[in-house]
């Protein structure tokens, strides 16, 4: 258990940062926040999501906190560490919510003060909305939380980081290497976003098509509504792994296309039987 | 309005055929059914979904009905017409629920007795379940119903066919040529199923992956659970159109892949902005 006198600082108070704040506050912790917009701070204080907040990064404020959670764009996160890590309380634990791990975790761990510890985490949750106004720890219900420790991490930090996931109400807490994480996320999340974006780019008569669409197309393109700044950054930070996953998919798609072109019913059916069998594992358990 | 003394015959009492039967019965029509399994007939009679049913196709039974709805695999539908159309009441109207139109409608219209009329329809609704036991007209709520008349159809038949869609509670009733229908369905439905099947065929450690998956992957593969007999038949009946749609998608996917490989942020962002804008049209209206 993380002692209740530990104070959390959220850096970046958007949908995910705000949801961390809300969940930690509800669990009885003191939560502070630093973010770019004063209105987000005002909203969060009014709604009891944080105890204190500021838009200016000062040693006086930052050094109050024992555990710092970064919910920022990757390059902003790294710049923040470069610029402000001197303000952080000695012995503090740092963690994050970034969607790619290899490029970020190694970079941050190698530049960090020796008396601080950073351990990467990825809460696999999100919504099509954004901003602290939409924040709620309910977004974590039924979702997965992945910790990506390296040889630089202590057992205590790993335990604390996993405990944060439990406090926030994630369904599953797992541990992966950064490479395992990036392969998995390249396939399950980045590739699927690439597919949805490509599909939505195929036809320019979207309005007309929408009158005929069923749930299949809707489901496949829900994630085509995408923040182009964040995802471009995440794709490029995981470029090699993502390209590998895209090529894996293309190979299977081409295999199916060739089977259809050749009237090869055996291959078509075999691929459908395989997909039907495997899909069973992905049903949401109640 | 279709007069209440018109009697409907459903041929093929599965999920969709059964849902037609249920909706038509509720609206006050007499509904009969022919299907392969006696247990489906028994179930449907017990639950008040049909008035009468049989597993043997006889002139005595078939000739009772004014409107015949075929809910069969395409090749079974065509065989049925070849074999049993002589039993159908003179002047009867025939319609169907088949997911491809060009190959089916032209074939059936060209072989039909001159005193019968066939008009194609496609109720764009479905579930991952099957069988009359899961039938309910609620499956049509909020869904699209498409009529595909040809020059062989009379205005009266088109009106009656559209009226069936209204009786069943579809949200939108539209009319398309068979070619327009097959292009649209090739893109919105068949291509999306090809994508889901291909995605699910990429990795053989489905069980492990499922522990980390979020909603994106779940949404994109919901339709990877697929009836391989029916979809193989539907894909091959719409082969040329489907291949065109698959190639359209591949071109966009390759464009995005190249942009990622080259670090071409402008193209990546432009594709994401386009997909985000267009996706707005596909939100379900309340």
XYZ file of C-alpha atoms in Angstrom:
572
model
C 0.000 0.000 0.000
C 1.104 3.532 -0.771
C 1.021 5.515 2.460
C -1.732 8.129 2.534
C 0.749 10.884 3.372
C 2.409 10.494 -0.047
C 1.531 13.429 -2.282
C 0.914 12.994 -6.009
C 1.703 15.563 -8.679
C 0.016 15.241 -12.063
C 1.852 17.028 -14.867
C -0.546 17.531 -17.776
C -4.163 17.700 -16.641
C -6.087 16.389 -19.655
C -8.439 13.435 -19.935
C -5.990 10.835 -18.617
C -4.078 13.075 -16.190
C -7.385 14.346 -14.839
C -8.717 10.813 -14.471
C -5.605 9.839 -12.492
C -6.154 12.890 -10.291
C -9.808 12.078 -9.733
C -9.102 8.426 -8.846
C -6.219 9.260 -6.509
C -8.197 11.984 -4.739
C -11.119 9.619 -4.222
C -8.719 7.096 -2.738
C -7.726 9.704 -0.147
C -4.436 11.081 -1.500
C -3.364 14.702 -1.795
C -3.106 15.588 -5.469
C -1.509 18.605 -7.113
C -1.362 19.454 -10.797
C 0.654 21.470 -13.256
C -0.854 22.123 -16.659
C -0.897 24.758 -19.412
C -4.334 26.252 -18.946
C -5.592 28.039 -15.855
C -9.165 27.067 -16.707
C -8.277 23.366 -16.353
C -6.794 24.065 -12.913
C -9.852 26.102 -11.897
C -12.225 23.394 -13.098
C -10.299 20.656 -11.286
C -10.172 22.533 -8.002
C -13.870 23.464 -8.177
C -14.794 19.834 -8.832
C -12.552 18.462 -6.095
C -10.319 16.612 -8.550
C -7.131 18.238 -7.219
C -6.095 20.012 -4.032
C -3.789 22.554 -5.639
C -2.585 23.484 -9.090
C -0.529 25.938 -11.067
C 0.386 26.830 -14.626
C 3.913 27.946 -13.703
C 6.551 25.379 -12.838
C 8.319 26.447 -9.630
C 10.628 24.583 -7.269
C 8.413 25.604 -4.374
C 5.419 23.809 -5.886
C 7.107 20.821 -7.523
C 9.251 19.880 -4.528
C 6.161 19.264 -2.387
C 5.380 15.973 -4.145
C 6.572 12.394 -3.652
C 5.166 10.756 -6.783
C 4.999 12.583 -10.109
C 2.814 11.303 -12.967
C 3.558 12.722 -16.421
C 0.622 12.848 -18.817
C 2.202 14.845 -21.650
C 3.139 14.470 -25.292
C 6.393 12.471 -25.363
C 8.593 15.321 -26.567
C 7.048 17.710 -24.043
C 7.653 15.142 -21.290
C 11.337 14.828 -22.207
C 11.750 18.608 -22.420
C 10.087 18.962 -19.019
C 12.546 16.536 -17.434
C 15.485 18.325 -19.046
C 14.322 21.698 -17.826
C 12.726 21.066 -14.432
C 14.023 17.823 -12.934
C 16.208 19.866 -10.592
C 12.997 21.003 -8.824
C 11.839 17.493 -7.974
C 12.064 16.322 -4.371
C 15.029 13.965 -3.752
C 13.906 10.338 -3.659
C 10.719 11.029 -5.608
C 9.234 8.418 -7.912
C 8.323 9.418 -11.476
C 5.943 7.567 -13.749
C 4.036 8.335 -16.941
C 1.128 7.342 -19.178
C 2.902 7.477 -22.553
C 1.701 5.127 -25.279
C 5.170 4.138 -26.512
C 7.852 2.957 -24.165
C 11.249 2.095 -25.689
C 12.003 5.573 -27.020
C 10.721 7.350 -23.904
C 11.722 5.163 -20.949
C 15.334 4.698 -21.970
C 15.732 8.380 -22.772
C 14.276 9.589 -19.474
C 16.074 7.007 -17.321
C 19.427 7.890 -18.891
C 19.058 11.625 -18.259
C 17.530 11.500 -14.777
C 19.200 12.651 -11.546
C 20.569 9.601 -9.708
C 18.424 10.295 -6.637
C 15.190 10.063 -8.672
C 13.603 6.957 -10.179
C 11.434 6.773 -13.289
C 9.303 3.750 -14.100
C 7.156 3.661 -17.231
C 3.482 2.723 -17.209
C 0.804 2.645 -19.869
C -2.848 2.871 -18.857
C -4.572 1.377 -21.904
C -7.643 3.555 -21.726
C -8.978 6.487 -23.645
C -12.043 8.118 -25.010
C -12.933 10.115 -28.075
C -13.290 13.118 -25.778
C -10.466 15.109 -24.235
C -9.785 17.563 -21.415
C -10.074 17.426 -17.639
C -13.780 18.296 -18.025
C -14.316 14.732 -19.272
C -11.993 13.116 -16.749
C -13.238 10.269 -14.587
C -11.526 7.240 -13.137
C -14.396 5.205 -14.600
C -12.446 5.291 -17.866
C -10.090 2.745 -16.260
C -12.773 0.204 -15.346
C -12.223 -3.026 -17.239
C -9.043 -1.655 -18.837
C -5.451 -2.882 -18.815
C -2.525 -1.212 -17.078
C 0.978 -2.133 -18.108
C 4.152 -1.443 -16.181
C 7.418 -1.520 -18.164
C 10.282 -1.843 -15.684
C 13.918 -1.911 -16.798
C 17.085 -3.094 -15.017
C 17.321 0.428 -13.575
C 14.150 0.000 -11.529
C 13.927 -1.098 -7.911
C 11.394 -3.667 -6.682
C 9.859 -0.938 -4.505
C 9.241 1.349 -7.478
C 7.713 -1.497 -9.488
C 5.416 -2.337 -6.593
C 4.369 1.300 -6.129
C 3.710 1.712 -9.839
C 1.542 -1.417 -9.912
C -0.261 -0.209 -6.804
C -1.217 3.005 -8.622
C -2.936 0.859 -11.258
C -4.837 -1.010 -8.535
C -5.885 2.221 -6.805
C -7.224 3.574 -10.111
C -9.356 0.468 -10.601
C -7.768 -1.148 -13.650
C -8.937 -4.666 -14.348
C -5.545 -6.127 -15.232
C -2.088 -5.058 -14.091
C 0.730 -6.550 -16.160
C 4.444 -6.166 -16.573
C 6.227 -6.159 -19.942
C 9.652 -5.152 -21.189
C 9.596 -1.928 -23.187
C 10.251 -3.934 -26.388
C 7.390 -6.348 -25.687
C 5.149 -3.398 -24.926
C 6.004 -1.578 -28.145
C 5.462 -4.661 -30.306
C 2.131 -5.336 -28.628
C 0.960 -1.726 -28.838
C 2.225 -1.497 -32.425
C -0.117 -4.324 -33.314
C -3.150 -3.860 -31.068
C -3.372 -0.086 -31.081
C -1.168 1.671 -33.654
C -1.869 -0.730 -36.534
C -5.608 -0.604 -35.857
C -5.527 3.206 -35.941
C -3.599 3.069 -39.255
C -6.275 0.760 -40.676
C -9.128 3.000 -39.542
C -7.464 6.123 -40.927
C -6.716 4.439 -44.265
C -10.249 3.107 -44.564
C -11.712 6.546 -43.921
C -9.426 8.044 -46.586
C -10.701 5.702 -49.340
C -13.830 7.575 -50.436
C -14.677 11.237 -50.517
C -18.470 10.789 -50.497
C -18.561 10.072 -46.784
C -21.867 11.829 -46.267
C -23.647 9.704 -48.875
C -22.029 6.491 -47.640
C -23.083 7.203 -44.081
C -26.716 6.806 -45.127
C -26.086 3.151 -45.950
C -23.601 2.153 -43.340
C -24.146 -0.603 -40.830
C -22.343 -1.296 -37.578
C -19.357 -3.023 -39.216
C -18.045 0.113 -40.849
C -18.890 2.203 -37.803
C -16.950 -0.142 -35.521
C -13.923 -0.234 -37.791
C -13.691 3.538 -38.053
C -14.594 4.684 -34.542
C -10.883 5.299 -33.909
C -10.484 7.164 -37.224
C -11.347 10.258 -35.169
C -7.813 10.849 -34.058
C -5.599 13.593 -32.625
C -3.150 14.046 -35.486
C -0.458 15.751 -33.389
C -0.276 13.074 -30.718
C -0.581 10.046 -32.997
C 1.934 11.292 -35.537
C 4.395 11.635 -32.675
C 3.559 8.205 -31.233
C 3.767 6.478 -34.646
C 7.175 7.986 -35.403
C 8.536 7.134 -31.942
C 7.631 3.485 -32.609
C 8.319 3.595 -36.330
C 10.235 0.355 -36.919
C 7.927 -1.768 -34.831
C 4.810 -0.208 -36.377
C 6.112 -0.790 -39.915
C 6.727 -4.431 -39.009
C 3.137 -4.790 -37.772
C 1.731 -3.008 -40.843
C 3.656 -5.412 -43.083
C 2.352 -8.411 -41.146
C -1.175 -7.196 -41.762
C -0.547 -6.427 -45.439
C 0.738 -9.954 -45.967
C -2.484 -11.463 -44.573
C -4.682 -8.991 -46.439
C -2.886 -9.811 -49.707
C -3.255 -13.533 -48.964
C -7.009 -13.106 -48.631
C -7.173 -10.877 -51.712
C -5.347 -13.476 -53.801
C -7.617 -16.231 -52.538
C -10.690 -14.205 -53.561
C -9.172 -13.336 -56.961
C -8.379 -17.010 -57.595
C -11.659 -18.359 -56.233
C -9.561 -20.297 -53.700
C -12.421 -21.186 -51.345
C -10.267 -23.409 -49.159
C -7.940 -20.558 -48.157
C -10.821 -18.118 -47.740
C -12.672 -20.487 -45.419
C -9.558 -21.442 -43.515
C -8.766 -17.788 -42.791
C -12.348 -17.202 -41.640
C -12.337 -20.274 -39.396
C -9.059 -19.092 -37.851
C -10.371 -15.571 -37.309
C -13.590 -16.887 -35.771
C -11.709 -19.188 -33.379
C -9.223 -16.549 -32.293
C -11.815 -13.816 -31.863
C -13.316 -15.835 -29.024
C -10.385 -14.878 -26.808
C -11.179 -11.182 -27.192
C -14.744 -11.193 -25.925
C -15.070 -8.921 -22.946
C -15.469 -11.037 -19.864
C -18.241 -9.764 -17.663
C -50.330 -0.056 -47.238
C -50.179 -3.788 -47.772
C -53.661 -5.180 -47.211
C -53.950 -7.297 -44.056
C -55.364 -10.229 -46.023
C -52.059 -10.681 -47.871
C -50.227 -13.739 -46.614
C -46.443 -13.823 -46.255
C -44.262 -16.890 -46.743
C -40.739 -16.845 -45.294
C -38.390 -19.347 -46.941
C -35.425 -19.899 -44.634
C -36.313 -19.321 -40.985
C -33.003 -18.220 -39.448
C -32.109 -15.023 -37.643
C -33.170 -12.661 -40.416
C -36.031 -14.744 -41.812
C -37.322 -15.246 -38.285
C -37.061 -11.545 -37.527
C -39.089 -10.763 -40.667
C -41.678 -13.293 -39.520
C -41.845 -11.827 -36.031
C -42.212 -8.251 -37.290
C -44.857 -9.150 -39.877
C -46.876 -11.195 -37.391
C -46.798 -8.347 -34.889
C -48.074 -6.020 -37.607
C -51.065 -8.313 -38.023
C -50.187 -10.384 -41.085
C -50.545 -14.134 -41.574
C -47.062 -15.629 -41.846
C -46.017 -19.088 -43.006
C -42.533 -20.541 -43.168
C -40.563 -23.215 -44.936
C -37.209 -24.163 -43.514
C -34.912 -27.163 -43.162
C -35.340 -28.005 -39.508
C -38.571 -29.037 -37.818
C -37.318 -27.664 -34.501
C -37.160 -24.150 -35.986
C -40.762 -24.506 -37.153
C -41.855 -25.843 -33.766
C -40.081 -23.027 -31.942
C -41.561 -20.359 -34.208
C -45.117 -21.689 -33.852
C -44.808 -22.039 -30.081
C -43.548 -18.467 -29.795
C -46.201 -17.040 -32.093
C -43.656 -15.985 -34.728
C -45.460 -17.853 -37.530
C -48.952 -19.238 -38.107
C -47.916 -22.333 -40.033
C -44.737 -23.986 -41.219
C -43.329 -27.029 -42.937
C -40.033 -28.626 -43.856
C -41.367 -30.108 -47.103
C -42.006 -27.886 -50.087
C -45.448 -28.677 -51.496
C -47.661 -26.840 -53.961
C -50.509 -27.032 -51.498
C -48.536 -25.056 -48.901
C -46.582 -22.665 -51.136
C -49.562 -21.617 -53.261
C -51.326 -20.156 -50.205
C -49.045 -17.119 -50.062
C -49.077 -13.741 -51.818
C -45.658 -12.439 -50.859
C -42.623 -14.718 -50.544
C -39.457 -13.597 -48.742
C -36.324 -15.662 -49.401
C -33.754 -15.708 -46.615
C -31.394 -18.355 -47.964
C -27.807 -18.716 -49.125
C -27.684 -17.284 -52.673
C -27.085 -20.618 -54.408
C -29.834 -22.290 -52.376
C -32.203 -19.439 -53.257
C -31.514 -19.862 -56.979
C -31.914 -23.661 -56.773
C -35.181 -23.188 -54.902
C -36.567 -20.953 -57.666
C -35.477 -23.423 -60.362
C -37.085 -26.312 -58.567
C -40.222 -24.917 -56.945
C -41.317 -21.726 -58.693
C -44.084 -23.677 -60.397
C -45.761 -23.998 -56.951
C -45.983 -20.246 -56.358
C -49.375 -18.538 -56.608
C -49.855 -16.638 -59.891
C -49.300 -12.906 -59.388
C -47.255 -13.388 -56.218
C -44.470 -10.975 -55.289
C -41.069 -12.387 -54.395
C -38.346 -10.582 -52.485
C -35.157 -11.534 -50.632
C -32.599 -10.467 -48.052
C -29.419 -11.425 -49.909
C -26.287 -9.391 -49.252
C -25.177 -9.169 -52.898
C -27.522 -8.063 -55.633
C -26.140 -8.004 -59.193
C -25.413 -11.725 -59.426
C -28.653 -12.743 -57.709
C -31.304 -10.306 -58.919
C -30.501 -10.577 -62.615
C -30.295 -14.355 -62.427
C -33.619 -14.779 -60.625
C -35.473 -12.206 -62.729
C -34.325 -13.842 -65.953
C -35.493 -17.333 -64.931
C -38.785 -16.404 -63.287
C -42.257 -17.270 -64.580
C -43.704 -14.212 -66.358
C -46.678 -14.046 -63.980
C -44.412 -13.640 -60.931
C -42.323 -10.619 -59.947
C -39.086 -10.586 -57.993
C -37.662 -7.447 -56.434
C -34.395 -7.518 -54.492
C -34.018 -6.032 -51.028
C -31.181 -5.958 -48.524
C -31.948 -5.441 -44.849
C -28.584 -4.209 -43.535
C -28.873 -5.803 -40.142
C -27.344 -8.764 -38.448
C -26.020 -10.104 -35.219
C -23.239 -12.419 -34.167
C -25.944 -14.908 -33.204
C -27.974 -17.036 -35.572
C -31.173 -19.070 -35.695
C -34.843 -18.293 -35.251
C -34.319 -18.620 -31.486
C -32.512 -15.265 -31.607
C -34.921 -13.638 -34.033
C -36.523 -10.325 -33.164
C -37.622 -7.384 -35.307
C -35.672 -5.206 -32.883
C -32.585 -6.130 -34.936
C -33.946 -3.754 -37.609
C -34.284 -0.702 -35.356
C -31.967 2.052 -36.508
C -30.828 -0.042 -39.491
C -30.915 0.601 -43.240
C -33.097 -1.227 -45.749
C -32.201 -1.039 -49.402
C -34.457 -1.907 -52.333
C -32.722 -2.646 -55.646
C -35.317 -2.400 -58.409
C -34.482 -3.074 -62.063
C -36.312 -2.141 -65.290
C -38.273 -5.354 -64.866
C -39.978 -4.138 -61.693
C -43.361 -2.438 -61.492
C -44.001 0.665 -59.366
C -46.472 -1.396 -57.308
C -43.827 -3.996 -56.447
C -41.294 -1.324 -55.523
C -43.865 0.337 -53.261
C -44.792 -2.974 -51.609
C -41.139 -3.874 -51.067
C -40.428 -0.493 -49.447
C -43.555 -0.896 -47.323
C -42.179 -4.170 -45.939
C -39.135 -2.225 -44.730
C -41.368 0.321 -43.037
C -43.512 -2.378 -41.389
C -40.367 -4.013 -40.009
C -39.231 -0.734 -38.443
C -36.110 0.095 -40.416
C -34.790 3.599 -39.904
C -33.961 4.335 -43.513
C -35.501 2.936 -46.686
C -33.438 3.614 -49.797
C -33.361 2.594 -53.417
C -30.166 1.768 -55.326
C -29.331 0.052 -58.592
C -27.849 -3.409 -58.102
C -24.453 -2.074 -59.244
C -24.547 0.842 -56.793
C -25.587 -1.573 -54.053
C -22.758 -3.983 -54.760
C -20.115 -1.253 -54.837
C -21.415 0.199 -51.581
C -21.684 -3.171 -49.843
C -18.269 -4.178 -51.225
C -16.780 -1.198 -49.436
C -18.834 -0.816 -46.248
C -19.372 -4.461 -45.414
C -17.276 -6.921 -47.414
C -14.018 -4.948 -47.272
C -14.424 -4.392 -43.537
C -14.928 -8.120 -42.993
C -11.789 -8.820 -45.069
C -9.838 -6.396 -42.889
C -11.085 -7.955 -39.658
C -10.319 -11.487 -40.851
C -6.831 -10.500 -42.040
C -6.071 -8.716 -38.772
C -7.109 -11.736 -36.747
C -4.896 -13.987 -38.887
C -1.719 -11.961 -38.161
C -0.701 -13.485 -34.835
C -1.112 -16.928 -33.402
C -0.784 -15.905 -29.750
C -4.337 -14.584 -29.595
C -4.858 -15.710 -26.033
C -1.829 -13.810 -24.746
C -2.676 -10.708 -26.801
C -6.212 -10.664 -25.475
C -4.845 -9.906 -22.006
C -3.528 -6.568 -23.243
C -6.124 -5.541 -25.731
C -8.134 -2.352 -25.520
C -11.364 -1.402 -27.251
C -9.708 -0.460 -30.565
C -8.682 -3.990 -31.414
C -11.940 -5.398 -30.082
C -13.974 -3.038 -32.262
C -11.945 -3.785 -35.381
C -12.286 -7.530 -34.992
C -15.860 -7.930 -33.747
C -16.852 -9.002 -37.263
C -13.910 -11.418 -37.525
C -16.337 -13.968 -36.061
C -17.787 -14.925 -39.382
C -19.793 -17.693 -41.043
C -17.229 -18.992 -43.524
C -19.758 -20.726 -45.778
C -21.978 -17.716 -46.267
C -19.261 -15.077 -46.582
C -17.147 -17.102 -48.989
C -20.189 -17.350 -51.205
C -21.027 -13.632 -50.879
C -17.415 -12.554 -51.536
C -17.160 -14.668 -54.685
C -20.536 -13.484 -55.996
C -19.249 -9.906 -55.732
C -15.651 -10.722 -56.589
C -14.726 -7.960 -59.040
C -16.281 -5.195 -56.994
C -14.765 -6.482 -53.760
C -11.291 -6.689 -55.307
C -11.655 -3.077 -56.470
C -12.559 -1.986 -52.929
C -9.684 -3.994 -51.407
C -7.275 -2.310 -53.815
C -8.617 1.131 -52.933
C -7.931 0.369 -49.275
C -4.469 -1.063 -49.959
C -3.507 2.091 -51.833
C -4.392 4.277 -48.825
C -2.760 1.893 -46.354
C 0.437 1.900 -48.431
C 0.315 5.692 -48.638
C 0.196 5.903 -44.848
C 2.908 3.257 -44.486
C 5.228 5.176 -46.810
C 4.574 8.409 -44.951
C 5.513 6.732 -41.649
C 8.582 5.096 -43.172
C 9.743 8.447 -44.590
C 8.847 10.483 -41.509
C 6.507 12.492 -43.753
C 4.542 14.164 -40.962
C 2.555 16.374 -43.344
C 0.958 13.407 -45.127
C 0.387 11.526 -41.871
C -1.389 14.495 -40.309
C -3.364 15.284 -43.447
C -4.690 11.709 -43.583
C -5.655 11.866 -39.903
C -7.389 15.233 -40.297
C -9.341 13.847 -43.270
C -10.323 10.700 -41.380
C -11.391 12.720 -38.347
C -13.546 15.068 -40.443
C -15.208 12.294 -42.423
C -15.852 10.101 -39.401
C -18.227 12.765 -38.115
C -20.778 11.727 -40.744
C -20.898 8.198 -39.370
C -21.875 8.954 -35.800
C -25.139 7.280 -34.969
C -27.832 9.890 -34.758
C -29.980 9.442 -31.688
